[in-house]
PDB file of C-alpha atoms in Angstrom:
ATOM      1  CA  UNK A 150     175.385 129.728 256.787  1.00  0.00           C
ATOM      2  CA  UNK A 151     177.328 127.904 259.692  1.00  0.00           C
ATOM      3  CA  UNK A 152     175.765 128.002 262.654  1.00  0.00           C
ATOM      4  CA  UNK A 153     177.195 127.377 266.336  1.00  0.00           C
ATOM      5  CA  UNK A 154     174.887 124.582 266.842  1.00  0.00           C
ATOM      6  CA  UNK A 155     175.337 122.180 263.852  1.00  0.00           C
ATOM      7  CA  UNK A 156     173.465 118.590 264.162  1.00  0.00           C
ATOM      8  CA  UNK A 157     172.850 116.247 261.768  1.00  0.00           C
ATOM      9  CA  UNK A 158     168.975 115.539 260.535  1.00  0.00           C
ATOM     10  CA  UNK A 159     169.030 112.204 262.342  1.00  0.00           C
ATOM     11  CA  UNK A 160     170.197 114.433 265.795  1.00  0.00           C
ATOM     12  CA  UNK A 161     167.459 116.771 265.290  1.00  0.00           C
ATOM     13  CA  UNK A 162     164.657 114.256 264.888  1.00  0.00           C
ATOM     14  CA  UNK A 163     165.718 112.359 268.026  1.00  0.00           C
ATOM     15  CA  UNK A 164     165.526 115.246 269.899  1.00  0.00           C
ATOM     16  CA  UNK A 165     162.439 117.342 268.983  1.00  0.00           C
ATOM     17  CA  UNK A 166     158.865 116.216 268.708  1.00  0.00           C
ATOM     18  CA  UNK A 167     157.560 115.456 265.171  1.00  0.00           C
ATOM     19  CA  UNK A 168     155.562 118.616 265.677  1.00  0.00           C
ATOM     20  CA  UNK A 169     158.486 120.664 266.236  1.00  0.00           C
ATOM     21  CA  UNK A 170     160.798 118.965 263.626  1.00  0.00           C
ATOM     22  CA  UNK A 171     158.176 119.946 261.028  1.00  0.00           C
ATOM     23  CA  UNK A 172     158.247 123.788 262.065  1.00  0.00           C
ATOM     24  CA  UNK A 173     161.692 124.188 263.161  1.00  0.00           C
ATOM     25  CA  UNK A 174     163.675 121.964 260.566  1.00  0.00           C
ATOM     26  CA  UNK A 175     161.154 122.137 257.722  1.00  0.00           C
ATOM     27  CA  UNK A 176     159.859 125.588 257.772  1.00  0.00           C
ATOM     28  CA  UNK A 177     156.113 124.306 259.054  1.00  0.00           C
ATOM     29  CA  UNK A 178     153.384 126.653 260.508  1.00  0.00           C
ATOM     30  CA  UNK A 179     151.503 125.536 263.507  1.00  0.00           C
ATOM     31  CA  UNK A 180     147.740 126.168 262.677  1.00  0.00           C
ATOM     32  CA  UNK A 181     147.011 129.832 264.219  1.00  0.00           C
ATOM     33  CA  UNK A 182     145.270 130.340 267.533  1.00  0.00           C
ATOM     34  CA  UNK A 183     146.486 126.877 268.808  1.00  0.00           C
ATOM     35  CA  UNK A 184     149.655 127.732 270.412  1.00  0.00           C
ATOM     36  CA  UNK A 185     150.825 127.290 274.246  1.00  0.00           C
ATOM     37  CA  UNK A 186     152.183 130.777 274.281  1.00  0.00           C
ATOM     38  CA  UNK A 187     149.757 132.685 272.638  1.00  0.00           C
ATOM     39  CA  UNK A 188     148.078 134.165 274.999  1.00  0.00           C
ATOM     40  CA  UNK A 189     151.244 134.136 277.668  1.00  0.00           C
ATOM     41  CA  UNK A 190     151.161 137.478 279.580  1.00  0.00           C
ATOM     42  CA  UNK A 191     153.976 136.796 282.321  1.00  0.00           C
ATOM     43  CA  UNK A 192     157.330 138.549 282.366  1.00  0.00           C
ATOM     44  CA  UNK A 193     160.255 135.981 281.344  1.00  0.00           C
ATOM     45  CA  UNK A 194     162.155 135.048 278.210  1.00  0.00           C
ATOM     46  CA  UNK A 195     161.485 133.310 275.216  1.00  0.00           C
ATOM     47  CA  UNK A 196     164.251 130.739 273.806  1.00  0.00           C
ATOM     48  CA  UNK A 197     164.947 128.498 271.141  1.00  0.00           C
ATOM     49  CA  UNK A 198     162.991 125.483 271.360  1.00  0.00           C
ATOM     50  CA  UNK A 199     165.685 123.776 269.489  1.00  0.00           C
ATOM     51  CA  UNK A 200     168.807 125.200 271.111  1.00  0.00           C
ATOM     52  CA  UNK A 201     167.855 127.372 274.218  1.00  0.00           C
ATOM     53  CA  UNK A 202     169.543 130.328 272.502  1.00  0.00           C
ATOM     54  CA  UNK A 203     167.604 133.350 273.994  1.00  0.00           C
ATOM     55  CA  UNK A 204     165.313 135.270 271.131  1.00  0.00           C
ATOM     56  CA  UNK A 205     162.798 137.424 272.796  1.00  0.00           C
ATOM     57  CA  UNK A 206     161.849 139.113 276.010  1.00  0.00           C
ATOM     58  CA  UNK A 207     158.282 139.453 277.322  1.00  0.00           C
ATOM     59  CA  UNK A 208     158.279 143.224 277.393  1.00  0.00           C
ATOM     60  CA  UNK A 209     158.316 143.386 273.723  1.00  0.00           C
ATOM     61  CA  UNK A 210     155.438 140.925 273.261  1.00  0.00           C
ATOM     62  CA  UNK A 211     151.996 142.068 271.907  1.00  0.00           C
ATOM     63  CA  UNK A 212     148.981 141.212 271.049  1.00  0.00           C
ATOM     64  CA  UNK A 213     148.533 141.340 267.129  1.00  0.00           C
ATOM     65  CA  UNK A 214     145.557 139.176 267.034  1.00  0.00           C
ATOM     66  CA  UNK A 215     147.001 137.267 264.311  1.00  0.00           C
ATOM     67  CA  UNK A 216     146.848 133.744 265.906  1.00  0.00           C
ATOM     68  CA  UNK A 217     150.478 133.329 266.822  1.00  0.00           C
ATOM     69  CA  UNK A 218     152.784 135.038 269.398  1.00  0.00           C
ATOM     70  CA  UNK A 219     154.153 138.290 268.248  1.00  0.00           C
ATOM     71  CA  UNK A 220     157.003 140.674 269.349  1.00  0.00           C
ATOM     72  CA  UNK A 221     158.090 143.995 268.256  1.00  0.00           C
ATOM     73  CA  UNK A 222     162.028 143.246 268.381  1.00  0.00           C
ATOM     74  CA  UNK A 223     164.591 140.202 269.190  1.00  0.00           C
ATOM     75  CA  UNK A 224     166.446 140.317 272.037  1.00  0.00           C
ATOM     76  CA  UNK A 225     169.600 141.508 270.065  1.00  0.00           C
ATOM     77  CA  UNK A 226     169.438 142.086 266.242  1.00  0.00           C
ATOM     78  CA  UNK A 227     172.483 139.339 265.954  1.00  0.00           C
ATOM     79  CA  UNK A 228     170.139 136.470 267.677  1.00  0.00           C
ATOM     80  CA  UNK A 229     167.748 136.125 264.726  1.00  0.00           C
ATOM     81  CA  UNK A 230     168.760 135.712 261.039  1.00  0.00           C
ATOM     82  CA  UNK A 231     166.281 136.907 258.144  1.00  0.00           C
ATOM     83  CA  UNK A 232     166.127 135.738 255.351  1.00  0.00           C
ATOM     84  CA  UNK A 233     163.793 136.574 251.783  1.00  0.00           C
ATOM     85  CA  UNK A 234     161.201 133.638 251.384  1.00  0.00           C
ATOM     86  CA  UNK A 235     159.184 133.964 248.007  1.00  0.00           C
ATOM     87  CA  UNK A 236     157.401 130.679 248.871  1.00  0.00           C
ATOM     88  CA  UNK A 237     153.447 130.164 248.903  1.00  0.00           C
ATOM     89  CA  UNK A 238     153.299 132.902 245.853  1.00  0.00           C
ATOM     90  CA  UNK A 239     154.504 135.798 248.215  1.00  0.00           C
ATOM     91  CA  UNK A 240     157.462 137.772 249.563  1.00  0.00           C
ATOM     92  CA  UNK A 241     157.808 137.489 253.096  1.00  0.00           C
ATOM     93  CA  UNK A 242     161.147 137.689 255.518  1.00  0.00           C
ATOM     94  CA  UNK A 243     161.741 134.518 257.567  1.00  0.00           C
ATOM     95  CA  UNK A 244     163.033 134.478 261.023  1.00  0.00           C
ATOM     96  CA  UNK A 245     165.653 131.765 261.939  1.00  0.00           C
ATOM     97  CA  UNK A 246     167.394 131.196 265.009  1.00  0.00           C
ATOM     98  CA  UNK A 247     171.064 132.401 264.265  1.00  0.00           C
ATOM     99  CA  UNK A 248     172.763 130.059 266.966  1.00  0.00           C
ATOM    100  CA  UNK A 249     170.988 126.990 265.329  1.00  0.00           C
ATOM    101  CA  UNK A 250     168.900 128.050 261.953  1.00  0.00           C
ATOM    102  CA  UNK A 251     165.475 126.917 263.166  1.00  0.00           C
ATOM    103  CA  UNK A 252     163.032 128.144 261.512  1.00  0.00           C
ATOM    104  CA  UNK A 253     160.990 130.595 264.138  1.00  0.00           C
ATOM    105  CA  UNK A 254     158.334 132.178 261.758  1.00  0.00           C
ATOM    106  CA  UNK A 255     158.393 135.567 259.705  1.00  0.00           C
ATOM    107  CA  UNK A 256     158.783 139.213 260.244  1.00  0.00           C
ATOM    108  CA  UNK A 257     156.080 141.643 258.738  1.00  0.00           C
ATOM    109  CA  UNK A 258     156.513 145.348 258.884  1.00  0.00           C
ATOM    110  CA  UNK A 259     152.744 145.847 259.923  1.00  0.00           C
ATOM    111  CA  UNK A 260     153.534 146.275 263.852  1.00  0.00           C
ATOM    112  CA  UNK A 261     151.475 149.417 263.964  1.00  0.00           C
ATOM    113  CA  UNK A 262     151.862 151.233 267.211  1.00  0.00           C
ATOM    114  CA  UNK A 263     154.767 149.511 268.238  1.00  0.00           C
ATOM    115  CA  UNK A 264     158.445 151.373 268.791  1.00  0.00           C
ATOM    116  CA  UNK A 265     160.017 149.231 266.005  1.00  0.00           C
ATOM    117  CA  UNK A 266     156.822 149.059 263.699  1.00  0.00           C
ATOM    118  CA  UNK A 267     157.683 145.191 263.042  1.00  0.00           C
ATOM    119  CA  UNK A 268     155.656 142.156 264.116  1.00  0.00           C
ATOM    120  CA  UNK A 269     157.658 139.163 264.763  1.00  0.00           C
ATOM    121  CA  UNK A 270     154.923 136.481 264.070  1.00  0.00           C
ATOM    122  CA  UNK A 271     156.580 133.384 265.887  1.00  0.00           C
ATOM    123  CA  UNK A 272     155.285 129.973 266.094  1.00  0.00           C
ATOM    124  CA  UNK A 273     154.885 128.793 269.807  1.00  0.00           C
ATOM    125  CA  UNK A 274     156.310 125.447 269.084  1.00  0.00           C
ATOM    126  CA  UNK A 275     159.681 127.393 268.147  1.00  0.00           C
ATOM    127  CA  UNK A 276     159.813 128.733 271.478  1.00  0.00           C
ATOM    128  CA  UNK A 277     160.466 127.924 275.034  1.00  0.00           C
ATOM    129  CA  UNK A 278     159.369 130.241 277.694  1.00  0.00           C
ATOM    130  CA  UNK A 279     160.936 130.791 281.307  1.00  0.00           C
ATOM    131  CA  UNK A 280     158.741 132.959 283.634  1.00  0.00           C
ATOM    132  CA  UNK A 281     160.845 135.218 285.487  1.00  0.00           C
ATOM    133  CA  UNK A 282     163.815 135.029 283.728  1.00  0.00           C
ATOM    134  CA  UNK A 283     166.067 138.397 283.254  1.00  0.00           C
ATOM    135  CA  UNK A 284     163.944 140.636 281.717  1.00  0.00           C
TER     136      UNK A 284
END
């Protein structure tokens, strides 16, 4: 897929921390219960840490007890790209930023009690948070 934000590997490495690069550009995962945004409860907007595209509203965040920030839907369906991921011996759905192709996490159909039934399980390091931004 072609993305609106298209940078070389060298550019990404110079703009992101090594930890961000490992998750956003190499589809790594931060350790559970360690992300800065896990317990964030303020109203605001979550954006891609690589390109600042709008991804999630705080009103869709919920505590799924999985160790990563969870949302039941993206800000717009076209804000994220969903890709089948059969790595690690299981089939999952990877979530990428549709603007730059950065890895954000995975979505699972186990968001019980949410309006959509989905759980977008995101890496904190893949997101920026702007408190009070357009809710």
